[in-house]
C-alpha cells in the first residue's frame, strides 16, 4: 500500500469565486512556447475532441488516439435529449446556483461542491460556444433558443436539437478538431486502441497502443496524457452503450497507479426498449426528453391482458405521478427506474414477456396534435417503430430501465488531474461531477465543460515548469518494456485456444453483475458476485478461444482484451458496492431504505469518495477516502414528492 494523499486542490474562497480565482493563480504558458509541448489525448468523443481542438487552437501539439474509424463515430453521438445550461431563457427561475443545487441534490449529496459549481458556471458559456460553431439547436417561433425540461429539475434548462443533440454537438467539436488536424496542430490516429500507460519517475509520459488494422504496437509520448475514454457500463454486458465501449484505457491506467473512484455508482436509465430475448447484445436508449410529454403507467390489475388502448384511464396506474406528484414523470433517473422495476416485480409488467411499462403519448397528442409531437421527438419515435414494429403515435411505447451512464471513474482533483502526475481524465471517464446519480442532459454538459474550458485552463499549471524539457523518447527502455508486456498479454490470450468465445464470458459476467449488483444490491447478493467473478475469470484464462492472430485486423483479439479487463474491473465494482453500506442515488442497498422504499443514506460514515488503489492480481485493492465537505448546501433526505 502506497502513501497516497487525496488532495482535491479545491481553491480557497467563496464558492462562486473559486473558479475565477483559480484561473488567475495557475501558471501560464505563453503562446510562443505552447508549440514546444506535446499532449497525448485518448478518446475522440465530446470531451476528447473538444480538448484536442481547443489545445490545438491554443498552439499545443496534440496527438489524438481513437479506436474509431473517425472521431465522428464516438459514442457521444448516442446522447439524444439535450444539454443543460443555466441561461434562464424561459424566465422560470433558473440560475447557476439552482443548477448547482439540482446537480448536488440529484447526485444524492455524493459529489464535490467546487467541481459541481464550476460545471454550472461554465454551462452558460458552452451554449454560446456551440451556437457559434453552428450547432442547430431547436428554436422558438421568434428565433430564440428553445428549452425543455429533464428529470430532477422544475425549470426548463435543457437545450436540444430534436433527439440527436449529442450527434450535433459532436459534429461541432469535430469540425473544430478537423481544422486543427488540417493546420498540423493535431495528429489524428484513427483505429488505434490504448493498451497501457507508460510511467517514468512517477509521471505519466505516454501510452502504448495497438493499430487495429495491422496489429502493430506503437508508443506515443507527451508531456501530459489525457484520457477521455467514456464509461464502463458495458461491464453489465447489456447496456445502452455502443458495443465497443469499454473500460480498458482507464483500467490499464488504474493498474499503473491511478485510483478508481466510486465504481459502484452506475446509472440505470428508466426509458430503454426492453430486451426481447436473452441473447440480445445491446439495449436501445429512448431519450429522457420523452418524459416531458409521455406519461408512464401500468395496468392496475396485474392480470389485465387487454391491449393498452382498450384500458380506460380509471384502470391505469400512473405510478410516478402518484408517488412523486411534484416532479411526476420527470422524477430523477434512479428513482424512476426503481419505481418501474417494482411494478414489474409485482407482476404488472407489460409486453410479450411482461418486462416493461408503458410510456404513453396519447394525452399529449390529443392536447398538442401529432405534428407538434413529431417536431419534438419525431426521429426518436421513428427509431422506436423500426425496432419494435409498433407505431408510438397509436400505441404506448414499452420501456424498461437499463444500464446507461457511469458516475464512477478515475479519481481527479479540481484540475482534472488524477493522483498520477501528468495524467488528466475528462468526461465520463472521471468521477468528479455527478455523485451517485447523474441528472439527464448533464453528460454532454460535463464533457464539453472539461474539454473546452477546464482542461485548457488547468493543464498549463503542470506544463509550465517543464518548459525546455523534451518528451521522453519512445525509444526509452520504459516504453520498450511496456510494448513487450502488451504483446505478451495479447499473445497469451491467443495461445489459450479454448472452447468459448470472449462474448460468452462477457455475457456470463454481465449476468452475474446485473443480477447481484444491478438496480438493487444486498450484502448477500454482493458476496455471491464476489465469489462467482474470480471463478469466471479463471475459466476465461483457461478456456477462452481467440481466433486468428495478433499481427492483423482481428476483432476477436480486441474483444478478448476488453473482456479480460471487465473481469478484473467487475470485481472491484462489486467490492465497492459491498463496502458502501448505505443507499444513495444509483447505489441501492436493500438493507438501507426508508419505510416507503426510498434510499437511506448514511452521511456519518459514507459522505466520502471511495478511491481504490490496485494492489496486483489476486490481491484486494486498498481503499482511500476523500471526505466530502458541504459548506454551501444542507445535507437533506432527497425528496421529489
GROMACS .gro file of C-alpha atoms in nm, residues 338-593:
model
  256
  338UNK     CA    1  -3.662   0.165  -0.925
  339UNK     CA    2  -4.031   0.257  -0.941
  340UNK     CA    3  -4.066   0.083  -1.280
  341UNK     CA    4  -3.874  -0.222  -1.159
  342UNK     CA    5  -4.107  -0.262  -0.864
  343UNK     CA    6  -4.413  -0.255  -1.088
  344UNK     CA    7  -4.265  -0.534  -1.299
  345UNK     CA    8  -4.157  -0.728  -0.989
  346UNK     CA    9  -4.516  -0.739  -0.856
  347UNK     CA   10  -4.641  -0.877  -1.186
  348UNK     CA   11  -4.769  -0.563  -1.359
  349UNK     CA   12  -4.511  -0.571  -1.638
  350UNK     CA   13  -4.635  -0.530  -1.995
  351UNK     CA   14  -4.530  -0.667  -2.333
  352UNK     CA   15  -4.474  -1.019  -2.466
  353UNK     CA   16  -4.257  -1.124  -2.173
  354UNK     CA   17  -4.403  -0.876  -1.922
  355UNK     CA   18  -4.074  -0.692  -1.874
  356UNK     CA   19  -4.174  -0.331  -1.937
  357UNK     CA   20  -4.404  -0.042  -1.851
  358UNK     CA   21  -4.593   0.191  -2.085
  359UNK     CA   22  -4.481   0.537  -2.196
  360UNK     CA   23  -4.794   0.691  -2.345
  361UNK     CA   24  -4.822   0.997  -2.574
  362UNK     CA   25  -5.198   0.977  -2.625
  363UNK     CA   26  -5.282   1.268  -2.391
  364UNK     CA   27  -5.012   1.491  -2.543
  365UNK     CA   28  -5.120   1.411  -2.899
  366UNK     CA   29  -5.479   1.499  -2.813
  367UNK     CA   30  -5.369   1.821  -2.643
  368UNK     CA   31  -5.099   1.941  -2.884
  369UNK     CA   32  -5.159   1.749  -3.204
  370UNK     CA   33  -4.942   1.484  -3.368
  371UNK     CA   34  -4.739   1.738  -3.574
  372UNK     CA   35  -4.609   1.907  -3.257
  373UNK     CA   36  -4.507   1.572  -3.107
  374UNK     CA   37  -4.340   1.477  -3.435
  375UNK     CA   38  -4.149   1.805  -3.441
  376UNK     CA   39  -4.020   1.747  -3.088
  377UNK     CA   40  -3.948   1.375  -3.092
  378UNK     CA   41  -4.002   1.251  -3.448
  379UNK     CA   42  -3.669   1.076  -3.502
  380UNK     CA   43  -3.692   0.902  -3.163
  381UNK     CA   44  -4.042   0.772  -3.230
  382UNK     CA   45  -3.936   0.662  -3.577
  383UNK     CA   46  -3.643   0.471  -3.431
  384UNK     CA   47  -3.874   0.300  -3.180
  385UNK     CA   48  -4.112   0.190  -3.456
  386UNK     CA   49  -3.828   0.049  -3.666
  387UNK     CA   50  -3.701  -0.159  -3.374
  388UNK     CA   51  -4.031  -0.283  -3.233
  389UNK     CA   52  -4.269  -0.267  -3.529
  390UNK     CA   53  -4.515  -0.070  -3.313
  391UNK     CA   54  -4.640   0.280  -3.401
  392UNK     CA   55  -4.597   0.500  -3.089
  393UNK     CA   56  -4.848   0.752  -3.228
  394UNK     CA   57  -5.115   0.484  -3.199
  395UNK     CA   58  -4.993   0.259  -2.916
  396UNK     CA   59  -4.798   0.337  -2.599
  397UNK     CA   60  -4.427   0.269  -2.613
  398UNK     CA   61  -4.285  -0.008  -2.393
  399UNK     CA   62  -3.987   0.090  -2.179
  400UNK     CA   63  -3.777  -0.060  -1.901
  401UNK     CA   64  -3.464   0.053  -1.714
  402UNK     CA   65  -3.118  -0.039  -1.842
  403UNK     CA   66  -2.757   0.035  -1.752
  404UNK     CA   67  -2.665   0.366  -1.910
  405UNK     CA   68  -2.409   0.601  -1.756
  406UNK     CA   69  -2.133   0.555  -1.501
  407UNK     CA   70  -2.080   0.823  -1.239
  408UNK     CA   71  -1.770   0.649  -1.105
  409UNK     CA   72  -1.436   0.665  -1.283
  410UNK     CA   73  -1.075   0.755  -1.226
  411UNK     CA   74  -1.023   0.993  -0.934
  412UNK     CA   75  -0.930   1.350  -1.031
  413UNK     CA   76  -0.864   1.670  -0.840
  414UNK     CA   77  -1.006   2.015  -0.916
  415UNK     CA   78  -0.762   2.047  -1.209
  416UNK     CA   79  -0.890   1.716  -1.355
  417UNK     CA   80  -0.551   1.555  -1.285
  418UNK     CA   81  -0.554   1.206  -1.137
  419UNK     CA   82  -0.336   1.113  -0.841
  420UNK     CA   83  -0.074   1.020  -1.104
  421UNK     CA   84   0.116   1.332  -1.206
  422UNK     CA   85   0.061   1.423  -1.569
  423UNK     CA   86  -0.249   1.205  -1.617
  424UNK     CA   87  -0.567   1.405  -1.675
  425UNK     CA   88  -0.911   1.243  -1.705
  426UNK     CA   89  -1.213   1.408  -1.870
  427UNK     CA   90  -1.584   1.346  -1.914
  428UNK     CA   91  -1.746   1.017  -1.816
  429UNK     CA   92  -1.403   0.859  -1.759
  430UNK     CA   93  -1.362   1.058  -1.436
  431UNK     CA   94  -1.580   1.054  -1.126
  432UNK     CA   95  -1.599   1.421  -1.041
  433UNK     CA   96  -1.930   1.591  -1.116
  434UNK     CA   97  -2.233   1.367  -1.070
  435UNK     CA   98  -2.211   1.198  -0.733
  436UNK     CA   99  -2.430   0.889  -0.700
  437UNK     CA  100  -2.671   0.975  -0.983
  438UNK     CA  101  -2.645   1.187  -1.297
  439UNK     CA  102  -2.931   1.417  -1.392
  440UNK     CA  103  -3.042   1.393  -1.753
  441UNK     CA  104  -2.873   1.626  -2.005
  442UNK     CA  105  -2.570   1.672  -1.779
  443UNK     CA  106  -2.332   1.430  -1.954
  444UNK     CA  107  -2.289   1.650  -2.261
  445UNK     CA  108  -2.251   1.948  -2.031
  446UNK     CA  109  -1.967   1.787  -1.838
  447UNK     CA  110  -1.784   1.654  -2.146
  448UNK     CA  111  -1.778   1.994  -2.316
  449UNK     CA  112  -1.705   2.180  -1.993
  450UNK     CA  113  -1.400   1.962  -1.931
  451UNK     CA  114  -1.273   1.978  -2.289
  452UNK     CA  115  -1.344   2.335  -2.399
  453UNK     CA  116  -1.297   2.525  -2.072
  454UNK     CA  117  -1.149   2.338  -1.775
  455UNK     CA  118  -0.855   2.133  -1.907
  456UNK     CA  119  -0.711   2.414  -2.125
  457UNK     CA  120  -0.714   2.643  -1.820
  458UNK     CA  121  -0.561   2.396  -1.571
  459UNK     CA  122  -0.310   2.189  -1.771
  460UNK     CA  123  -0.083   2.493  -1.802
  461UNK     CA  124  -0.003   2.471  -1.431
  462UNK     CA  125   0.155   2.130  -1.492
  463UNK     CA  126   0.317   2.209  -1.827
  464UNK     CA  127   0.477   2.544  -1.748
  465UNK     CA  128   0.752   2.407  -1.519
  466UNK     CA  129   0.850   2.158  -1.793
  467UNK     CA  130   0.947   2.432  -2.040
  468UNK     CA  131   1.268   2.330  -2.214
  469UNK     CA  132   1.223   1.959  -2.138
  470UNK     CA  133   1.161   1.727  -2.433
  471UNK     CA  134   0.908   1.444  -2.404
  472UNK     CA  135   1.058   1.108  -2.312
  473UNK     CA  136   1.168   0.931  -2.629
  474UNK     CA  137   0.961   0.630  -2.734
  475UNK     CA  138   1.296   0.452  -2.773
  476UNK     CA  139   1.345   0.476  -2.397
  477UNK     CA  140   1.356   0.132  -2.228
  478UNK     CA  141   1.045   0.221  -2.025
  479UNK     CA  142   0.841   0.232  -2.348
  480UNK     CA  143   1.000  -0.083  -2.488
  481UNK     CA  144   0.919  -0.273  -2.168
  482UNK     CA  145   0.555  -0.161  -2.184
  483UNK     CA  146   0.529  -0.261  -2.551
  484UNK     CA  147   0.669  -0.606  -2.471
  485UNK     CA  148   0.420  -0.651  -2.186
  486UNK     CA  149   0.129  -0.561  -2.417
  487UNK     CA  150   0.248  -0.811  -2.679
  488UNK     CA  151   0.294  -1.085  -2.420
  489UNK     CA  152  -0.056  -1.039  -2.275
  490UNK     CA  153  -0.216  -1.040  -2.620
  491UNK     CA  154  -0.021  -1.346  -2.733
  492UNK     CA  155  -0.109  -1.525  -2.410
  493UNK     CA  156  -0.482  -1.493  -2.483
  494UNK     CA  157  -0.444  -1.614  -2.842
  495UNK     CA  158  -0.240  -1.913  -2.729
  496UNK     CA  159  -0.508  -2.049  -2.492
  497UNK     CA  160  -0.720  -2.191  -2.779
  498UNK     CA  161  -1.008  -2.284  -2.551
  499UNK     CA  162  -1.371  -2.361  -2.634
  500UNK     CA  163  -1.564  -2.043  -2.557
  501UNK     CA  164  -1.563  -1.703  -2.727
  502UNK     CA  165  -1.485  -1.375  -2.547
  503UNK     CA  166  -1.854  -1.284  -2.589
  504UNK     CA  167  -1.955  -1.592  -2.388
  505UNK     CA  168  -1.750  -1.480  -2.088
  506UNK     CA  169  -1.869  -1.122  -2.125
  507UNK     CA  170  -2.233  -1.233  -2.124
  508UNK     CA  171  -2.180  -1.453  -1.818
  509UNK     CA  172  -2.007  -1.168  -1.633
  510UNK     CA  173  -2.294  -0.935  -1.721
  511UNK     CA  174  -2.548  -1.178  -1.582
  512UNK     CA  175  -2.361  -1.200  -1.251
  513UNK     CA  176  -2.325  -0.825  -1.208
  514UNK     CA  177  -2.678  -0.736  -1.323
  515UNK     CA  178  -2.838  -0.999  -1.101
  516UNK     CA  179  -2.628  -0.933  -0.792
  517UNK     CA  180  -2.524  -0.567  -0.831
  518UNK     CA  181  -2.794  -0.416  -1.053
  519UNK     CA  182  -3.083  -0.190  -0.957
  520UNK     CA  183  -3.090  -0.345  -0.611
  521UNK     CA  184  -2.795  -0.485  -0.415
  522UNK     CA  185  -2.766  -0.661  -0.081
  523UNK     CA  186  -2.480  -0.795   0.126
  524UNK     CA  187  -2.587  -1.147   0.032
  525UNK     CA  188  -2.608  -1.080  -0.342
  526UNK     CA  189  -2.280  -0.889  -0.350
  527UNK     CA  190  -2.100  -1.168  -0.164
  528UNK     CA  191  -2.230  -1.413  -0.426
  529UNK     CA  192  -2.091  -1.195  -0.704
  530UNK     CA  193  -1.755  -1.166  -0.527
  531UNK     CA  194  -1.742  -1.546  -0.511
  532UNK     CA  195  -1.851  -1.605  -0.871
  533UNK     CA  196  -1.644  -1.346  -1.063
  534UNK     CA  197  -1.297  -1.488  -0.975
  535UNK     CA  198  -1.415  -1.834  -1.083
  536UNK     CA  199  -1.535  -1.696  -1.417
  537UNK     CA  200  -1.210  -1.505  -1.463
  538UNK     CA  201  -1.006  -1.820  -1.409
  539UNK     CA  202  -1.225  -2.001  -1.664
  540UNK     CA  203  -1.156  -1.721  -1.912
  541UNK     CA  204  -0.779  -1.752  -1.882
  542UNK     CA  205  -0.803  -2.130  -1.926
  543UNK     CA  206  -1.078  -2.167  -2.184
  544UNK     CA  207  -1.117  -1.855  -2.399
  545UNK     CA  208  -1.089  -1.910  -2.773
  546UNK     CA  209  -0.944  -1.615  -2.964
  547UNK     CA  210  -0.949  -1.681  -3.336
  548UNK     CA  211  -0.681  -1.556  -3.576
  549UNK     CA  212  -0.351  -1.392  -3.486
  550UNK     CA  213  -0.227  -1.069  -3.332
  551UNK     CA  214  -0.047  -0.932  -3.638
  552UNK     CA  215  -0.352  -0.828  -3.838
  553UNK     CA  216  -0.704  -0.690  -3.820
  554UNK     CA  217  -0.864  -0.912  -3.556
  555UNK     CA  218  -1.175  -0.809  -3.367
  556UNK     CA  219  -1.162  -1.127  -3.160
  557UNK     CA  220  -0.833  -1.007  -3.011
  558UNK     CA  221  -0.986  -0.664  -2.941
  559UNK     CA  222  -1.285  -0.817  -2.761
  560UNK     CA  223  -1.076  -1.061  -2.559
  561UNK     CA  224  -0.858  -0.784  -2.418
  562UNK     CA  225  -1.158  -0.575  -2.320
  563UNK     CA  226  -1.340  -0.869  -2.158
  564UNK     CA  227  -1.027  -0.958  -1.961
  565UNK     CA  228  -1.026  -0.606  -1.818
  566UNK     CA  229  -1.400  -0.619  -1.741
  567UNK     CA  230  -1.343  -0.943  -1.549
  568UNK     CA  231  -1.094  -0.763  -1.323
  569UNK     CA  232  -1.282  -0.435  -1.302
  570UNK     CA  233  -1.617  -0.605  -1.232
  571UNK     CA  234  -1.484  -0.749  -0.907
  572UNK     CA  235  -1.367  -0.406  -0.791
  573UNK     CA  236  -1.707  -0.255  -0.877
  574UNK     CA  237  -1.884  -0.515  -0.666
  575UNK     CA  238  -1.636  -0.477  -0.382
  576UNK     CA  239  -1.704  -0.101  -0.379
  577UNK     CA  240  -2.079  -0.170  -0.360
  578UNK     CA  241  -2.023  -0.416  -0.077
  579UNK     CA  242  -1.817  -0.170   0.127
  580UNK     CA  243  -2.064   0.118   0.086
  581UNK     CA  244  -2.320   0.024   0.348
  582UNK     CA  245  -2.586   0.280   0.262
  583UNK     CA  246  -2.825   0.357  -0.023
  584UNK     CA  247  -2.765   0.664  -0.235
  585UNK     CA  248  -2.856   0.751  -0.593
  586UNK     CA  249  -2.786   0.464  -0.831
  587UNK     CA  250  -2.646   0.251  -0.547
  588UNK     CA  251  -2.949   0.096  -0.373
  589UNK     CA  252  -2.876  -0.149  -0.091
  590UNK     CA  253  -3.200  -0.320   0.011
  591UNK     CA  254  -3.089  -0.322   0.376
  592UNK     CA  255  -3.081   0.059   0.379
  593UNK     CA  256  -3.416   0.206   0.277
   0.00000   0.00000   0.00000
